[in-house]
DNA sequence: AGCTGTGAACATATTCACAGCC
DNA sequence: GGCTGTGAATATGTTCACAGCT
């Protein structure tokens, strides 16, 4: 077993590791081992893809048996960098921001809410999921002091770029953007975009073609 | 101009068409034409990819000039099947379901909320975004009567598969799943999954590697 | 016998580079 | 001159098929 894994994992595989983790965690505690066949069924993939993906983590399966479920969970978490909870800030306390803050799964997924911010003075001071909403002006100092690297943007589209610029200047290097706007970010800042309209429109394409 | 476009558009391109649409719509009304270079900058892509993607829609650009912005919007909408608003049902009135229902962009994106459903009697009858929450028991009849094809699932993970089975039995063929569970769906049902934990975990991978 | 790990074959997606047209 | 449209080249991702280990 190598001390450090120097294999670069393909993007497509990285994007599936959380899926494997979710499937493994949803299995009954009694299941000690799991085969690529079983995992593939749970994840709606084929077994060869599962094996190839897992092979990038190193050789953790046993031929003739399968993978040790809990050990595999740990390997995936380690590979994803989920060793200790990442503190995350949420910016924008609208419907969506509140909903995400109230989502109870942050801890289990490997994250903790470090702060919730809004620019609207009427929202500052209100409580969302046990967190007192802070003024957006406070954010840069907090991010620097607590060495926070990740942020979730749930502001209206018009404010998203401006918010991102402030976040990046404060040292944030990973952004999950729920605002319906494309963010311009410099090299070294990873940004993912989740958009309801986009998802529905992709479904619409395939829907229109089968109807 | 061909009456019908018989080119099959690659999945990767389909997934970017909504992005182009968003960028084109975010441009100033005064912009009559747009070059692949400009559109690429707005979408964070390179011009060659933009041109190849748009070429699958047919030849709508003018050499030396660019694309007519509004005409291109229409072409993309037509290709995505966004000719008249698709009625969509939302199942699950938790924080996220309410947040999505209150998202004002359904109409502009090409969709309309046809109904909001929950299995909890305490929620049935309450009003969310001007829609009275219906009992989940009513859903199959409504879906059939109104010929609804698309659904959004925002239930807890434990209920998602059961809800999906009912939706599919009622005739739904496109599902956008926000519940943290992998859905098993038959051939002919298109399903997309949006998951907060997954997105954060993917970011975590790259974050851990640059820190 | 059963299941992993992986090279090789295949499929899809991206980028280049330039001909073609306005 | 400038920008599109696209074949060819490259890169990435998926699947097959089987050797190799338990």
Coordinates of C-alpha atoms (C1' of nucleotides) in Angstrom, one line a residue:
Chain A
X1 CA 0.0 0.0 0.0
X2 CA 1.5 3.3 -1.0
X3 CA 1.7 6.0 1.7
X4 CA 0.5 8.6 -0.7
X5 CA -1.6 8.2 -3.8
X6 CA 0.0 10.0 -6.7
X7 CA -2.5 8.9 -9.3
X8 CA -4.4 11.8 -10.7
X9 CA -8.1 10.9 -10.7
X10 CA -10.1 11.8 -13.8
X11 CA -12.7 14.5 -13.3
X12 CA -15.5 12.2 -14.3
X13 CA -14.5 9.8 -11.5
X14 CA -14.2 12.5 -8.9
X15 CA -17.7 13.5 -9.7
X16 CA -18.9 10.0 -9.0
X17 CA -17.1 9.4 -5.8
X18 CA -19.8 11.2 -3.7
X19 CA -22.3 9.0 -5.3
X20 CA -20.5 5.9 -4.3
X21 CA -20.2 7.3 -0.8
X22 CA -23.9 7.9 -0.6
X23 CA -24.7 4.4 -1.9
X24 CA -22.3 2.7 0.6
X25 CA -23.7 4.7 3.5
X26 CA -27.3 3.8 2.5
X27 CA -26.5 0.1 2.8
X28 CA -27.5 -1.9 5.8
X29 CA -24.9 -2.0 8.6
X30 CA -24.9 -5.8 8.3
X31 CA -23.4 -5.7 4.9
X32 CA -19.7 -6.1 5.5
X33 CA -18.5 -6.4 1.9
X34 CA -19.9 -5.1 -1.4
X35 CA -19.2 -6.2 -5.0
X36 CA -18.8 -3.8 -7.9
X37 CA -21.9 -5.5 -9.3
X38 CA -24.0 -4.5 -6.2
X39 CA -22.6 -1.0 -6.0
X40 CA -23.2 -0.5 -9.7
X41 CA -26.9 -1.4 -9.3
X42 CA -27.3 1.0 -6.4
X43 CA -25.6 3.8 -8.4
X44 CA -27.2 3.0 -11.7
X45 CA -23.8 2.4 -13.4
X46 CA -22.1 -0.6 -14.8
X47 CA -19.7 -2.8 -12.8
X48 CA -16.7 -2.1 -15.0
X49 CA -17.0 1.6 -14.4
X50 CA -17.2 1.1 -10.7
X51 CA -14.1 -1.0 -10.6
X52 CA -12.1 1.4 -12.8
X53 CA -13.2 4.3 -10.6
X54 CA -12.3 2.6 -7.4
X55 CA -9.0 1.4 -8.8
X56 CA -7.9 5.0 -8.8
X57 CA -8.1 5.0 -5.0
X58 CA -5.6 2.1 -5.0
X59 CA -6.2 -1.6 -4.8
X60 CA -8.7 -2.0 -1.9
X61 CA -10.9 -4.9 -3.2
X62 CA -10.4 -8.6 -2.6
X63 CA -10.7 -10.8 -5.6
X64 CA -13.5 -13.3 -5.2
X65 CA -15.0 -11.3 -2.4
X66 CA -15.5 -7.6 -3.1
X67 CA -14.8 -4.4 -1.2
X68 CA -14.9 -3.9 2.6
X69 CA -17.8 -1.5 2.8
X70 CA -16.6 0.7 5.7
X71 CA -13.0 0.6 4.6
X72 CA -14.1 1.8 1.1
X73 CA -16.1 4.6 2.7
X74 CA -13.0 5.8 4.5
X75 CA -10.9 5.6 1.4
X76 CA -13.4 7.7 -0.6
X77 CA -13.7 10.2 2.2
X78 CA -9.9 10.5 2.4
X79 CA -9.6 11.0 -1.3
X80 CA -12.3 13.6 -1.3
X81 CA -10.5 15.5 1.4
X82 CA -13.3 14.8 3.9
X83 CA -11.0 14.2 6.9
X84 CA -12.3 16.9 9.1
X85 CA -15.4 19.1 8.5
X86 CA -14.8 22.0 6.2
X87 CA -16.3 25.2 7.5
X88 CA -18.6 26.8 4.9
X89 CA -20.2 30.2 4.7
X90 CA -23.6 30.8 3.2
X91 CA -24.3 34.2 1.5
X92 CA -27.9 35.2 0.9
X93 CA -30.8 34.5 3.2
X94 CA -33.6 34.2 0.8
X95 CA -35.9 31.1 0.5
X96 CA -33.1 29.0 -0.9
X97 CA -30.4 30.1 1.5
X98 CA -32.7 29.4 4.4
X99 CA -33.6 26.0 3.0
X100 CA -30.0 25.0 2.5
X101 CA -29.1 26.3 6.0
X102 CA -31.8 24.1 7.4
X103 CA -30.7 21.1 5.4
X104 CA -29.5 18.8 8.2
X105 CA -26.9 16.9 6.2
X106 CA -23.9 19.2 6.4
X107 CA -22.2 17.4 9.2
X108 CA -22.7 13.9 7.7
X109 CA -21.4 15.1 4.4
X110 CA -18.2 16.5 5.9
X111 CA -19.0 20.2 6.3
X112 CA -20.1 22.7 9.0
X113 CA -21.9 26.0 8.6
X114 CA -19.4 28.6 9.8
X115 CA -21.6 31.6 9.2
X116 CA -24.7 32.9 7.4
X117 CA -24.5 36.4 5.8
X118 CA -26.9 38.8 4.1
X119 CA -26.5 42.4 3.0
X120 CA -30.1 43.3 4.0
X121 CA -30.1 45.0 7.5
X122 CA -33.6 43.7 8.0
X123 CA -32.3 40.1 7.8
X124 CA -29.1 40.7 9.9
X125 CA -29.8 39.4 13.4
X126 CA -32.5 37.0 12.5
X127 CA -31.9 33.3 13.3
X128 CA -31.7 30.6 10.7
X129 CA -31.0 27.1 11.7
X130 CA -29.5 28.2 15.1
X131 CA -27.2 30.7 13.3
X132 CA -27.6 34.4 13.7
X133 CA -27.5 36.0 10.3
X134 CA -24.4 38.3 10.1
X135 CA -23.9 41.4 8.0
X136 CA -22.1 40.7 4.7
X137 CA -19.7 43.5 5.7
X138 CA -18.4 41.2 8.5
X139 CA -17.7 38.4 6.1
X140 CA -14.1 39.2 4.9
X141 CA -12.8 39.5 8.5
X142 CA -14.5 36.3 9.6
X143 CA -13.3 34.3 6.5
X144 CA -9.7 35.4 7.1
X145 CA -9.8 34.8 10.9
X146 CA -11.4 31.4 10.7
X147 CA -9.5 30.4 7.5
X148 CA -12.6 29.5 5.6
X149 CA -12.1 28.2 2.1
X150 CA -15.6 27.4 0.9
X151 CA -18.7 29.4 0.2
X152 CA -22.3 28.9 -1.0
X153 CA -23.9 31.8 -2.9
X154 CA -27.7 32.0 -2.7
X155 CA -28.2 35.6 -3.5
X156 CA -30.3 37.0 -6.4
X157 CA -28.5 36.8 -9.8
X158 CA -27.7 40.5 -9.9
X159 CA -25.6 40.4 -6.7
X160 CA -23.8 37.1 -7.3
X161 CA -20.7 38.4 -9.2
X162 CA -20.2 41.2 -6.7
X163 CA -20.5 38.8 -3.8
X164 CA -18.1 36.4 -5.5
X165 CA -15.5 39.1 -5.9
X166 CA -15.7 39.9 -2.2
X167 CA -15.5 36.3 -1.3
X168 CA -12.5 35.7 -3.5
X169 CA -10.7 38.8 -2.2
X170 CA -11.2 37.5 1.3
X171 CA -9.6 34.2 0.4
X172 CA -12.4 31.9 -0.6
X173 CA -11.2 29.4 -3.2
X174 CA -14.2 27.1 -3.7
X175 CA -17.6 28.4 -4.5
X176 CA -20.9 26.7 -5.0
X177 CA -23.2 29.1 -6.8
X178 CA -27.0 28.7 -6.8
X179 CA -27.7 32.1 -8.2
X180 CA -28.8 32.0 -11.9
X181 CA -25.7 33.9 -13.2
X182 CA -22.4 32.7 -14.6
X183 CA -19.5 33.8 -12.3
X184 CA -16.2 35.1 -13.6
X185 CA -13.5 33.8 -11.3
X186 CA -9.7 33.9 -11.5
X187 CA -7.4 30.9 -11.9
X188 CA -7.2 29.0 -8.6
X189 CA -10.8 29.4 -7.6
X190 CA -13.0 26.4 -8.2
X191 CA -16.6 27.2 -8.9
X192 CA -19.6 25.0 -9.4
X193 CA -23.0 26.2 -10.6
X194 CA -26.3 24.6 -9.7
X195 CA -29.3 26.0 -11.5
X196 CA -32.9 24.9 -11.5
X197 CA -33.8 26.4 -14.9
X198 CA -30.8 24.7 -16.5
X199 CA -31.7 21.3 -15.1
X200 CA -35.3 21.6 -16.2
X201 CA -34.3 22.8 -19.6
X202 CA -32.0 19.8 -20.2
X203 CA -34.9 17.5 -19.2
X204 CA -37.1 19.4 -21.6
X205 CA -34.9 18.6 -24.5
X206 CA -35.2 14.8 -23.9
X207 CA -38.9 15.1 -23.0
X208 CA -39.6 16.9 -26.2
X209 CA -37.9 14.2 -28.2
X210 CA -39.7 11.3 -26.8
X211 CA -43.2 12.8 -26.8
Chain B
X1 CA -33.1 26.2 -43.7
X2 CA -34.2 22.6 -43.0
X3 CA -37.8 22.2 -41.8
X4 CA -36.7 19.7 -39.2
X5 CA -33.3 19.3 -37.7
X6 CA -32.3 15.7 -37.9
X7 CA -28.9 16.1 -36.4
X8 CA -28.6 14.3 -33.0
X9 CA -27.0 16.8 -30.6
X10 CA -24.4 15.4 -28.2
X11 CA -25.3 15.2 -24.6
X12 CA -22.5 17.6 -23.6
X13 CA -23.8 20.2 -26.0
X14 CA -27.4 19.8 -24.8
X15 CA -26.2 20.4 -21.3
X16 CA -24.6 23.7 -22.4
X17 CA -27.6 25.1 -24.4
X18 CA -29.3 26.4 -21.3
X19 CA -26.1 28.2 -20.4
X20 CA -25.9 29.9 -23.8
X21 CA -29.6 30.9 -23.4
X22 CA -28.9 32.4 -20.0
X23 CA -25.9 34.4 -21.3
X24 CA -27.8 35.6 -24.4
X25 CA -30.7 36.8 -22.3
X26 CA -28.4 38.5 -19.8
X27 CA -27.0 40.7 -22.6
X28 CA -28.1 44.3 -23.2
X29 CA -31.1 44.6 -25.5
X30 CA -29.0 46.9 -27.6
X31 CA -26.7 44.1 -28.6
X32 CA -28.1 42.9 -31.9
X33 CA -25.4 40.4 -32.8
X34 CA -23.0 38.3 -30.8
X35 CA -19.8 36.6 -31.8
X36 CA -18.6 33.2 -30.6
X37 CA -15.8 35.0 -28.9
X38 CA -18.1 37.2 -26.8
X39 CA -20.5 34.4 -26.0
X40 CA -17.5 32.2 -24.9
X41 CA -16.3 34.9 -22.5
X42 CA -19.8 35.2 -20.9
X43 CA -20.1 31.4 -20.6
X44 CA -16.5 30.7 -19.5
X45 CA -15.8 28.5 -22.6
X46 CA -13.7 28.8 -25.6
X47 CA -15.0 30.1 -28.9
X48 CA -14.4 26.9 -30.9
X49 CA -16.6 25.0 -28.5
X50 CA -19.4 27.6 -28.8
X51 CA -19.3 27.5 -32.6
X52 CA -19.3 23.7 -32.7
X53 CA -22.2 23.6 -30.2
X54 CA -24.2 26.2 -32.2
X55 CA -23.5 24.4 -35.5
X56 CA -25.6 21.5 -34.3
X57 CA -28.6 23.9 -34.3
X58 CA -28.0 24.5 -38.0
X59 CA -26.1 27.3 -39.7
X60 CA -27.5 30.5 -38.1
X61 CA -24.4 32.7 -37.9
X62 CA -23.1 35.1 -40.4
X63 CA -19.4 35.0 -41.3
X64 CA -17.6 38.2 -40.5
X65 CA -20.5 39.4 -38.3
X66 CA -21.6 36.8 -35.7
X67 CA -25.0 35.4 -34.6
X68 CA -28.2 37.4 -34.4
X69 CA -28.8 37.4 -30.6
X70 CA -32.6 37.1 -30.6
X71 CA -32.8 34.7 -33.4
X72 CA -30.2 32.5 -31.6
X73 CA -32.3 32.6 -28.4
X74 CA -35.3 31.3 -30.4
X75 CA -33.3 28.6 -32.1
X76 CA -32.0 27.3 -28.7
X77 CA -35.4 27.5 -27.1
X78 CA -36.9 25.6 -30.0
X79 CA -34.2 22.9 -29.8
X80 CA -34.7 22.6 -26.1
X81 CA -38.4 22.1 -26.6
X82 CA -39.3 25.3 -24.9
X83 CA -42.0 26.3 -27.3
X84 CA -44.8 26.5 -24.8
X85 CA -44.5 26.3 -21.0
X86 CA -44.2 22.7 -19.6
X87 CA -46.5 22.2 -16.6
X88 CA -44.4 20.8 -13.7
X89 CA -45.5 19.4 -10.4
X90 CA -43.5 19.8 -7.2
X91 CA -43.7 17.0 -4.6
X92 CA -42.6 17.7 -1.0
X93 CA -43.2 21.0 0.7
X94 CA -40.2 21.2 3.0
X95 CA -37.8 24.1 3.1
X96 CA -36.4 23.3 -0.3
X97 CA -39.8 22.6 -1.9
X98 CA -41.1 25.9 -0.7
X99 CA -38.0 27.7 -1.8
X100 CA -38.2 26.2 -5.3
X101 CA -41.9 27.0 -5.6
X102 CA -41.1 30.6 -4.6
X103 CA -38.4 30.9 -7.2
X104 CA -39.9 33.3 -9.6
X105 CA -38.0 32.1 -12.7
X106 CA -40.2 29.2 -13.8
X107 CA -42.1 31.2 -16.4
X108 CA -39.1 32.8 -18.0
X109 CA -37.3 29.5 -18.1
X110 CA -40.2 27.9 -20.0
X111 CA -42.2 26.1 -17.2
X112 CA -45.2 26.6 -15.1
X113 CA -46.1 25.2 -11.7
X114 CA -49.1 22.9 -12.3
X115 CA -49.4 21.8 -8.7
X116 CA -47.6 21.4 -5.4
X117 CA -48.2 18.2 -3.3
X118 CA -47.3 16.8 0.1
X119 CA -48.3 13.6 1.9
X120 CA -48.5 15.4 5.3
X121 CA -52.1 16.4 6.1
X122 CA -50.9 19.3 8.1
X123 CA -49.3 20.9 5.0
X124 CA -52.2 20.1 2.7
X125 CA -54.3 23.2 2.3
X126 CA -51.6 25.7 3.1
X127 CA -50.5 28.2 0.5
X128 CA -47.1 28.3 -1.1
X129 CA -46.4 30.8 -3.8
X130 CA -50.1 31.3 -4.5
X131 CA -50.6 27.5 -4.9
X132 CA -52.7 25.6 -2.4
X133 CA -50.8 22.5 -1.4
X134 CA -52.6 19.4 -2.6
X135 CA -52.7 15.9 -1.0
X136 CA -50.2 13.5 -2.7
X137 CA -53.1 11.2 -3.2
X138 CA -54.6 13.6 -5.7
X139 CA -51.5 13.7 -7.8
X140 CA -52.0 10.7 -10.1
X141 CA -55.4 11.9 -11.3
X142 CA -54.2 15.4 -11.7
X143 CA -51.1 14.3 -13.7
X144 CA -53.3 12.2 -16.0
X145 CA -56.0 14.8 -16.5
X146 CA -53.6 17.7 -17.2
X147 CA -51.1 15.5 -19.1
X148 CA -48.2 16.5 -17.0
X149 CA -44.8 15.0 -18.0
X150 CA -42.3 16.6 -15.6
X151 CA -41.9 16.5 -11.8
X152 CA -39.6 17.9 -9.1
X153 CA -39.0 15.8 -6.0
X154 CA -38.1 17.7 -2.9
X155 CA -39.1 15.1 -0.3
X156 CA -36.8 13.5 2.4
X157 CA -34.5 10.8 1.1
X158 CA -36.6 8.0 2.6
X159 CA -39.7 8.9 0.6
X160 CA -38.1 9.7 -2.8
X161 CA -38.2 6.3 -4.4
X162 CA -41.8 5.6 -3.4
X163 CA -42.8 9.0 -4.7
X164 CA -41.0 8.4 -7.9
X165 CA -42.7 5.1 -8.4
X166 CA -46.1 6.8 -8.0
X167 CA -45.1 9.6 -10.4
X168 CA -43.9 7.2 -13.0
X169 CA -47.1 5.1 -12.7
X170 CA -49.1 8.2 -13.2
X171 CA -47.3 9.0 -16.5
X172 CA -44.4 11.3 -15.5
X173 CA -41.4 10.8 -17.7
X174 CA -39.0 13.5 -16.6
X175 CA -37.9 13.8 -13.0
X176 CA -35.7 16.4 -11.3
X177 CA -34.7 14.8 -8.0
X178 CA -33.4 17.0 -5.1
X179 CA -33.7 14.3 -2.5
X180 CA -30.4 12.8 -1.4
X181 CA -31.2 9.3 -2.8
X182 CA -30.4 7.6 -6.1
X183 CA -33.7 6.8 -7.9
X184 CA -34.2 3.6 -9.8
X185 CA -36.3 4.4 -12.8
X186 CA -37.3 2.3 -15.9
X187 CA -36.3 2.9 -19.5
X188 CA -38.0 5.9 -20.9
X189 CA -38.0 8.0 -17.8
X190 CA -35.3 10.7 -17.7
X191 CA -34.0 11.5 -14.3
X192 CA -31.6 14.2 -13.1
X193 CA -30.2 14.4 -9.6
X194 CA -29.1 17.6 -7.9
X195 CA -27.5 17.1 -4.5
X196 CA -25.9 19.7 -2.2
X197 CA -23.6 17.2 -0.5
X198 CA -22.3 15.9 -3.8
X199 CA -21.5 19.3 -5.1
X200 CA -19.7 20.3 -1.9
X201 CA -17.8 17.0 -1.9
X202 CA -16.6 17.5 -5.4
X203 CA -15.4 21.0 -4.5
X204 CA -13.7 19.5 -1.4
X205 CA -11.6 17.2 -3.6
X206 CA -10.1 20.1 -5.6
X207 CA -9.9 22.3 -2.5
X208 CA -7.9 19.7 -0.6
X209 CA -5.4 19.3 -3.5
X210 CA -4.6 23.0 -3.8
X211 CA -4.3 23.7 -0.1
Chain C
dA1 C1' -15.7 -20.4 -8.6
dG2 C1' -16.0 -15.6 -8.0
dC3 C1' -14.7 -11.1 -8.2
dT4 C1' -11.1 -7.6 -8.8
dG5 C1' -7.8 -4.9 -11.6
dT6 C1' -6.5 -3.4 -16.0
dG7 C1' -4.7 -3.2 -21.0
dA8 C1' -6.9 -2.6 -25.3
dA9 C1' -10.8 -1.2 -28.1
dC10 C1' -14.2 1.9 -28.6
dA11 C1' -17.0 6.1 -28.0
dT12 C1' -17.6 10.7 -26.9
dA13 C1' -15.9 15.4 -26.3
dT14 C1' -12.7 19.1 -27.0
dT15 C1' -9.5 21.8 -29.5
dC16 C1' -7.0 23.1 -33.5
dA17 C1' -6.5 25.2 -37.8
dC18 C1' -8.0 26.8 -41.8
dA19 C1' -11.2 27.0 -45.9
dG20 C1' -15.2 29.7 -47.0
dC21 C1' -18.1 33.5 -47.0
dC22 C1' -19.8 38.2 -45.9
Chain D
dG1 C1' -10.6 41.8 -42.2
dG2 C1' -13.4 39.3 -39.5
dC3 C1' -16.0 35.6 -38.0
dT4 C1' -18.4 31.2 -39.0
dG5 C1' -18.5 26.2 -39.9
dT6 C1' -16.1 22.0 -39.9
dG7 C1' -12.7 18.1 -40.9
dA8 C1' -8.8 16.4 -38.6
dA9 C1' -6.1 15.8 -34.5
dT10 C1' -6.1 15.2 -29.8
dA11 C1' -7.9 14.2 -25.2
dT12 C1' -11.0 12.2 -22.2
dG13 C1' -14.2 8.8 -20.8
dT14 C1' -16.5 4.2 -21.2
dT15 C1' -16.8 -0.6 -22.0
dC16 C1' -15.0 -5.1 -23.0
dA17 C1' -12.7 -9.1 -22.0
dC18 C1' -9.6 -11.6 -19.5
dA19 C1' -5.5 -12.5 -16.7
dG20 C1' -4.6 -12.9 -11.8
dC21 C1' -5.5 -13.5 -7.1
dT22 C1' -8.2 -15.5 -3.1

